Amino acid sequence: DIQMTQSPSSLSASVGDRVTITCRASQSISTYLNWYQQKPGKAPKLLIYGASTLQSGVPSRFTGSGSGTDFTLTISSLQPEDFATYYCQQSYSTPLTFGQGTRLEIK
Amino acid sequence: QVQLQESGPGLVKPSQTLSLTCTVSGGSISSGDYYWSWVRQPPGKGLEWIGYIYRSGTSFYNPSLESRVIMSVDMSKNQFSLSLSSVTAADTAVYYCARRDGQLLVHGDWGQGTLVTVSS
């Protein structure tokens, strides 16, 4: 199985801050990397696929980058609605695997 | 816009079989290049992919659960189902059904999730 490791596990930030979340795969996955946002009691929401392609309707303050084993999700200017948990997920091979999540909290 | 809705018992006894159904509306389960997935999330924990099934009935399961999982598709009802046998407390989780795009390889549409508790 491909292990996905996110860092940090939690992060405190303020509205307007720029934040970066990192995801590392245990082996190369090219750009088969997706990012999801999950709010409490809700289903995950797709933000970015193919490492860097923004899903339709997702604000442009979200950007993804990386290839191979190292990936990042950046939020350029945090908005109140961005406080949530973020998961990376590899779609390179089955079993599909997720990172453990990064909880983004308000400072 | 396709919508997915999970249904099934919220409480299952240990050693019994958990059975859930996902009803798809706003689109046909028999059309398009989509895989119909199940993902679960234990309370306060992360996401775990259980498996997915194609409209042809071809399925792919997580090896960690494969010996206990069966998925099926009922195109006449526009539904797909999950069966997980020999459950324990470790199977207590919110279970989500989702649609995976076969081209983009993403879960773009999700159900709201249903909590299944394993307890006697």
PDB file of N, CA, C and O in Angstrom, chain B residues 21-69:
ATOM      1  N   THR B  21     -27.068   0.627   1.559  1.00  0.00           N
ATOM      2  CA  THR B  21     -27.420   0.881   0.171  1.00  0.00           C
ATOM      3  C   THR B  21     -27.238   2.349  -0.126  1.00  0.00           C
ATOM      4  O   THR B  21     -27.490   3.200   0.729  1.00  0.00           O
ATOM      5  N   CYS B  22     -26.779   2.638  -1.309  1.00  0.00           N
ATOM      6  CA  CYS B  22     -26.635   4.010  -1.774  1.00  0.00           C
ATOM      7  C   CYS B  22     -27.555   4.201  -2.980  1.00  0.00           C
ATOM      8  O   CYS B  22     -27.420   3.494  -3.985  1.00  0.00           O
ATOM      9  N   THR B  23     -28.474   5.138  -2.856  1.00  0.00           N
ATOM     10  CA  THR B  23     -29.389   5.436  -3.944  1.00  0.00           C
ATOM     11  C   THR B  23     -28.896   6.659  -4.694  1.00  0.00           C
ATOM     12  O   THR B  23     -28.623   7.702  -4.082  1.00  0.00           O
ATOM     13  N   VAL B  24     -28.791   6.521  -5.997  1.00  0.00           N
ATOM     14  CA  VAL B  24     -28.274   7.587  -6.849  1.00  0.00           C
ATOM     15  C   VAL B  24     -29.439   8.260  -7.574  1.00  0.00           C
ATOM     16  O   VAL B  24     -30.292   7.582  -8.155  1.00  0.00           O
ATOM     17  N   SER B  25     -29.473   9.570  -7.524  1.00  0.00           N
ATOM     18  CA  SER B  25     -30.490  10.326  -8.251  1.00  0.00           C
ATOM     19  C   SER B  25     -29.819  11.421  -9.072  1.00  0.00           C
ATOM     20  O   SER B  25     -28.703  11.838  -8.771  1.00  0.00           O
ATOM     21  N   GLY B  26     -30.502  11.850 -10.116  1.00  0.00           N
ATOM     22  CA  GLY B  26     -29.940  12.893 -10.970  1.00  0.00           C
ATOM     23  C   GLY B  26     -28.964  12.370 -11.995  1.00  0.00           C
ATOM     24  O   GLY B  26     -28.298  13.162 -12.677  1.00  0.00           O
ATOM     25  N   GLY B  27     -28.866  11.066 -12.102  1.00  0.00           N
ATOM     26  CA  GLY B  27     -27.969  10.457 -13.073  1.00  0.00           C
ATOM     27  C   GLY B  27     -28.120   8.954 -13.013  1.00  0.00           C
ATOM     28  O   GLY B  27     -28.514   8.411 -11.978  1.00  0.00           O
ATOM     29  N   SER B  28     -27.794   8.284 -14.106  1.00  0.00           N
ATOM     30  CA  SER B  28     -27.933   6.836 -14.144  1.00  0.00           C
ATOM     31  C   SER B  28     -26.639   6.148 -13.734  1.00  0.00           C
ATOM     32  O   SER B  28     -25.554   6.496 -14.193  1.00  0.00           O
ATOM     33  N   ILE B  29     -26.786   5.159 -12.895  1.00  0.00           N
ATOM     34  CA  ILE B  29     -25.631   4.400 -12.438  1.00  0.00           C
ATOM     35  C   ILE B  29     -25.040   3.571 -13.569  1.00  0.00           C
ATOM     36  O   ILE B  29     -23.888   3.124 -13.497  1.00  0.00           O
ATOM     37  N   SER B  30     -25.821   3.386 -14.618  1.00  0.00           N
ATOM     38  CA  SER B  30     -25.389   2.535 -15.716  1.00  0.00           C
ATOM     39  C   SER B  30     -24.732   3.300 -16.862  1.00  0.00           C
ATOM     40  O   SER B  30     -24.372   2.713 -17.881  1.00  0.00           O
ATOM     41  N   SER B  31     -24.587   4.596 -16.707  1.00  0.00           N
ATOM     42  CA  SER B  31     -23.985   5.376 -17.784  1.00  0.00           C
ATOM     43  C   SER B  31     -22.757   6.118 -17.297  1.00  0.00           C
ATOM     44  O   SER B  31     -22.605   6.399 -16.107  1.00  0.00           O
ATOM     45  N   GLY B  32     -21.911   6.416 -18.226  1.00  0.00           N
ATOM     46  CA  GLY B  32     -20.707   7.165 -17.895  1.00  0.00           C
ATOM     47  C   GLY B  32     -19.616   6.273 -17.345  1.00  0.00           C
ATOM     48  O   GLY B  32     -19.829   5.111 -17.001  1.00  0.00           O
ATOM     49  N   ASP B  33     -18.426   6.847 -17.275  1.00  0.00           N
ATOM     50  CA  ASP B  33     -17.257   6.116 -16.777  1.00  0.00           C
ATOM     51  C   ASP B  33     -17.070   6.440 -15.295  1.00  0.00           C
ATOM     52  O   ASP B  33     -16.226   7.257 -14.915  1.00  0.00           O
ATOM     53  N   TYR B  34     -17.861   5.783 -14.473  1.00  0.00           N
ATOM     54  CA  TYR B  34     -17.822   6.045 -13.041  1.00  0.00           C
ATOM     55  C   TYR B  34     -17.701   4.752 -12.252  1.00  0.00           C
ATOM     56  O   TYR B  34     -18.224   3.713 -12.639  1.00  0.00           O
ATOM     57  N   TYR B  35     -16.998   4.884 -11.143  1.00  0.00           N
ATOM     58  CA  TYR B  35     -16.901   3.794 -10.191  1.00  0.00           C
ATOM     59  C   TYR B  35     -17.661   4.224  -8.944  1.00  0.00           C
ATOM     60  O   TYR B  35     -17.591   5.375  -8.525  1.00  0.00           O
ATOM     61  N   TRP B  36     -18.375   3.315  -8.368  1.00  0.00           N
ATOM     62  CA  TRP B  36     -19.237   3.606  -7.235  1.00  0.00           C
ATOM     63  C   TRP B  36     -18.573   3.076  -5.969  1.00  0.00           C
ATOM     64  O   TRP B  36     -18.392   1.885  -5.789  1.00  0.00           O
ATOM     65  N   SER B  37     -18.228   4.032  -5.103  1.00  0.00           N
ATOM     66  CA  SER B  37     -17.319   3.773  -3.988  1.00  0.00           C
ATOM     67  C   SER B  37     -18.001   3.787  -2.632  1.00  0.00           C
ATOM     68  O   SER B  37     -19.048   4.408  -2.444  1.00  0.00           O
ATOM     69  N   TRP B  38     -17.319   3.157  -1.700  1.00  0.00           N
ATOM     70  CA  TRP B  38     -17.628   3.284  -0.275  1.00  0.00           C
ATOM     71  C   TRP B  38     -16.359   3.701   0.455  1.00  0.00           C
ATOM     72  O   TRP B  38     -15.294   3.140   0.239  1.00  0.00           O
ATOM     73  N   VAL B  39     -16.518   4.694   1.313  1.00  0.00           N
ATOM     74  CA  VAL B  39     -15.435   5.215   2.151  1.00  0.00           C
ATOM     75  C   VAL B  39     -15.988   5.320   3.576  1.00  0.00           C
ATOM     76  O   VAL B  39     -17.141   5.702   3.754  1.00  0.00           O
ATOM     77  N   ARG B  40     -15.178   5.012   4.562  1.00  0.00           N
ATOM     78  CA  ARG B  40     -15.670   5.127   5.929  1.00  0.00           C
ATOM     79  C   ARG B  40     -14.747   5.972   6.776  1.00  0.00           C
ATOM     80  O   ARG B  40     -13.572   6.186   6.436  1.00  0.00           O
ATOM     81  N   GLN B  41     -15.289   6.442   7.897  1.00  0.00           N
ATOM     82  CA  GLN B  41     -14.541   7.325   8.787  1.00  0.00           C
ATOM     83  C   GLN B  41     -14.949   7.038  10.228  1.00  0.00           C
ATOM     84  O   GLN B  41     -16.035   7.443  10.673  1.00  0.00           O
ATOM     85  N   PRO B  42     -14.110   6.350  10.976  1.00  0.00           N
ATOM     86  CA  PRO B  42     -14.401   6.134  12.407  1.00  0.00           C
ATOM     87  C   PRO B  42     -14.510   7.471  13.112  1.00  0.00           C
ATOM     88  O   PRO B  42     -13.885   8.457  12.703  1.00  0.00           O
ATOM     89  N   PRO B  43     -15.299   7.531  14.177  1.00  0.00           N
ATOM     90  CA  PRO B  43     -15.487   8.807  14.892  1.00  0.00           C
ATOM     91  C   PRO B  43     -14.162   9.454  15.274  1.00  0.00           C
ATOM     92  O   PRO B  43     -13.305   8.815  15.903  1.00  0.00           O
ATOM     93  N   GLY B  44     -13.967  10.691  14.870  1.00  0.00           N
ATOM     94  CA  GLY B  44     -12.778  11.445  15.210  1.00  0.00           C
ATOM     95  C   GLY B  44     -11.525  11.036  14.471  1.00  0.00           C
ATOM     96  O   GLY B  44     -10.422  11.516  14.803  1.00  0.00           O
ATOM     97  N   LYS B  45     -11.658  10.167  13.473  1.00  0.00           N
ATOM     98  CA  LYS B  45     -10.473   9.682  12.755  1.00  0.00           C
ATOM     99  C   LYS B  45     -10.533  10.031  11.276  1.00  0.00           C
ATOM    100  O   LYS B  45     -11.417  10.766  10.828  1.00  0.00           O
ATOM    101  N   GLY B  46      -9.586   9.493  10.534  1.00  0.00           N
ATOM    102  CA  GLY B  46      -9.467   9.812   9.127  1.00  0.00           C
ATOM    103  C   GLY B  46     -10.298   8.916   8.220  1.00  0.00           C
ATOM    104  O   GLY B  46     -11.085   8.083   8.664  1.00  0.00           O
ATOM    105  N   LEU B  47     -10.096   9.120   6.930  1.00  0.00           N
ATOM    106  CA  LEU B  47     -10.878   8.438   5.900  1.00  0.00           C
ATOM    107  C   LEU B  47     -10.211   7.138   5.447  1.00  0.00           C
ATOM    108  O   LEU B  47      -8.987   7.085   5.281  1.00  0.00           O
ATOM    109  N   GLU B  48     -11.033   6.117   5.241  1.00  0.00           N
ATOM    110  CA  GLU B  48     -10.536   4.826   4.770  1.00  0.00           C
ATOM    111  C   GLU B  48     -11.378   4.385   3.574  1.00  0.00           C
ATOM    112  O   GLU B  48     -12.605   4.257   3.675  1.00  0.00           O
ATOM    113  N   TRP B  49     -10.708   4.121   2.469  1.00  0.00           N
ATOM    114  CA  TRP B  49     -11.389   3.624   1.284  1.00  0.00           C
ATOM    115  C   TRP B  49     -11.707   2.139   1.482  1.00  0.00           C
ATOM    116  O   TRP B  49     -10.826   1.347   1.814  1.00  0.00           O
ATOM    117  N   ILE B  50     -12.960   1.774   1.260  1.00  0.00           N
ATOM    118  CA  ILE B  50     -13.383   0.385   1.422  1.00  0.00           C
ATOM    119  C   ILE B  50     -13.296  -0.360   0.099  1.00  0.00           C
ATOM    120  O   ILE B  50     -12.834  -1.505   0.032  1.00  0.00           O
ATOM    121  N   GLY B  51     -13.737   0.318  -0.965  1.00  0.00           N
ATOM    122  CA  GLY B  51     -13.705  -0.308  -2.274  1.00  0.00           C
ATOM    123  C   GLY B  51     -14.629   0.405  -3.237  1.00  0.00           C
ATOM    124  O   GLY B  51     -15.313   1.365  -2.858  1.00  0.00           O
ATOM    125  N   TYR B  52     -14.621  -0.058  -4.492  1.00  0.00           N
ATOM    126  CA  TYR B  52     -15.579   0.475  -5.455  1.00  0.00           C
ATOM    127  C   TYR B  52     -15.966  -0.595  -6.459  1.00  0.00           C
ATOM    128  O   TYR B  52     -15.316  -1.633  -6.590  1.00  0.00           O
ATOM    129  N   ILE B  53     -17.067  -0.300  -7.131  1.00  0.00           N
ATOM    130  CA  ILE B  53     -17.612  -1.240  -8.098  1.00  0.00           C
ATOM    131  C   ILE B  53     -17.997  -0.475  -9.349  1.00  0.00           C
ATOM    132  O   ILE B  53     -18.463   0.667  -9.283  1.00  0.00           O
ATOM    133  N   TYR B  54     -17.772  -1.102 -10.490  1.00  0.00           N
ATOM    134  CA  TYR B  54     -18.146  -0.522 -11.771  1.00  0.00           C
ATOM    135  C   TYR B  54     -19.520  -1.046 -12.148  1.00  0.00           C
ATOM    136  O   TYR B  54     -19.987  -2.052 -11.597  1.00  0.00           O
ATOM    137  N   ARG B  55     -20.143  -0.406 -13.112  1.00  0.00           N
ATOM    138  CA  ARG B  55     -21.493  -0.817 -13.505  1.00  0.00           C
ATOM    139  C   ARG B  55     -21.519  -2.249 -14.038  1.00  0.00           C
ATOM    140  O   ARG B  55     -22.540  -2.919 -13.967  1.00  0.00           O
ATOM    141  N   SER B  56     -20.385  -2.708 -14.529  1.00  0.00           N
ATOM    142  CA  SER B  56     -20.306  -4.084 -15.046  1.00  0.00           C
ATOM    143  C   SER B  56     -20.330  -5.114 -13.927  1.00  0.00           C
ATOM    144  O   SER B  56     -20.501  -6.312 -14.179  1.00  0.00           O
ATOM    145  N   GLY B  57     -20.113  -4.623 -12.700  1.00  0.00           N
ATOM    146  CA  GLY B  57     -20.024  -5.524 -11.559  1.00  0.00           C
ATOM    147  C   GLY B  57     -18.590  -5.791 -11.132  1.00  0.00           C
ATOM    148  O   GLY B  57     -18.362  -6.387 -10.077  1.00  0.00           O
ATOM    149  N   THR B  58     -17.645  -5.351 -11.932  1.00  0.00           N
ATOM    150  CA  THR B  58     -16.239  -5.471 -11.553  1.00  0.00           C
ATOM    151  C   THR B  58     -15.979  -4.635 -10.300  1.00  0.00           C
ATOM    152  O   THR B  58     -16.354  -3.473 -10.244  1.00  0.00           O
ATOM    153  N   SER B  59     -15.350  -5.250  -9.342  1.00  0.00           N
ATOM    154  CA  SER B  59     -15.137  -4.551  -8.075  1.00  0.00           C
ATOM    155  C   SER B  59     -13.679  -4.620  -7.634  1.00  0.00           C
ATOM    156  O   SER B  59     -12.948  -5.537  -8.009  1.00  0.00           O
ATOM    157  N   PHE B  60     -13.299  -3.647  -6.828  1.00  0.00           N
ATOM    158  CA  PHE B  60     -11.951  -3.554  -6.257  1.00  0.00           C
ATOM    159  C   PHE B  60     -12.121  -3.226  -4.779  1.00  0.00           C
ATOM    160  O   PHE B  60     -12.776  -2.241  -4.437  1.00  0.00           O
ATOM    161  N   TYR B  61     -11.537  -4.043  -3.934  1.00  0.00           N
ATOM    162  CA  TYR B  61     -11.689  -3.847  -2.507  1.00  0.00           C
ATOM    163  C   TYR B  61     -10.345  -3.551  -1.849  1.00  0.00           C
ATOM    164  O   TYR B  61      -9.283  -3.974  -2.325  1.00  0.00           O
ATOM    165  N   ASN B  62     -10.409  -2.859  -0.721  1.00  0.00           N
ATOM    166  CA  ASN B  62      -9.224  -2.663   0.088  1.00  0.00           C
ATOM    167  C   ASN B  62      -8.806  -4.031   0.653  1.00  0.00           C
ATOM    168  O   ASN B  62      -9.623  -4.700   1.294  1.00  0.00           O
ATOM    169  N   PRO B  63      -7.562  -4.425   0.438  1.00  0.00           N
ATOM    170  CA  PRO B  63      -7.126  -5.741   0.946  1.00  0.00           C
ATOM    171  C   PRO B  63      -7.334  -5.910   2.444  1.00  0.00           C
ATOM    172  O   PRO B  63      -7.526  -7.038   2.909  1.00  0.00           O
ATOM    173  N   SER B  64      -7.328  -4.805   3.176  1.00  0.00           N
ATOM    174  CA  SER B  64      -7.505  -4.894   4.629  1.00  0.00           C
ATOM    175  C   SER B  64      -8.915  -5.344   5.006  1.00  0.00           C
ATOM    176  O   SER B  64      -9.145  -5.784   6.135  1.00  0.00           O
ATOM    177  N   LEU B  65      -9.848  -5.230   4.069  1.00  0.00           N
ATOM    178  CA  LEU B  65     -11.246  -5.582   4.337  1.00  0.00           C
ATOM    179  C   LEU B  65     -11.781  -6.629   3.375  1.00  0.00           C
ATOM    180  O   LEU B  65     -12.907  -7.118   3.541  1.00  0.00           O
ATOM    181  N   GLU B  66     -10.981  -6.976   2.399  1.00  0.00           N
ATOM    182  CA  GLU B  66     -11.454  -7.768   1.264  1.00  0.00           C
ATOM    183  C   GLU B  66     -12.152  -9.060   1.649  1.00  0.00           C
ATOM    184  O   GLU B  66     -13.126  -9.475   1.004  1.00  0.00           O
ATOM    185  N   SER B  67     -11.669  -9.708   2.692  1.00  0.00           N
ATOM    186  CA  SER B  67     -12.256 -11.002   3.072  1.00  0.00           C
ATOM    187  C   SER B  67     -13.666 -10.857   3.640  1.00  0.00           C
ATOM    188  O   SER B  67     -14.392 -11.852   3.766  1.00  0.00           O
ATOM    189  N   ARG B  68     -14.072  -9.623   3.963  1.00  0.00           N
ATOM    190  CA  ARG B  68     -15.377  -9.423   4.606  1.00  0.00           C
ATOM    191  C   ARG B  68     -16.333  -8.570   3.769  1.00  0.00           C
ATOM    192  O   ARG B  68     -17.472  -8.348   4.181  1.00  0.00           O
ATOM    193  N   VAL B  69     -15.866  -8.071   2.627  1.00  0.00           N
ATOM    194  CA  VAL B  69     -16.642  -7.095   1.858  1.00  0.00           C
ATOM    195  C   VAL B  69     -17.236  -7.715   0.587  1.00  0.00           C
ATOM    196  O   VAL B  69     -16.557  -8.473  -0.105  1.00  0.00           O
TER     197      VAL B  69
END
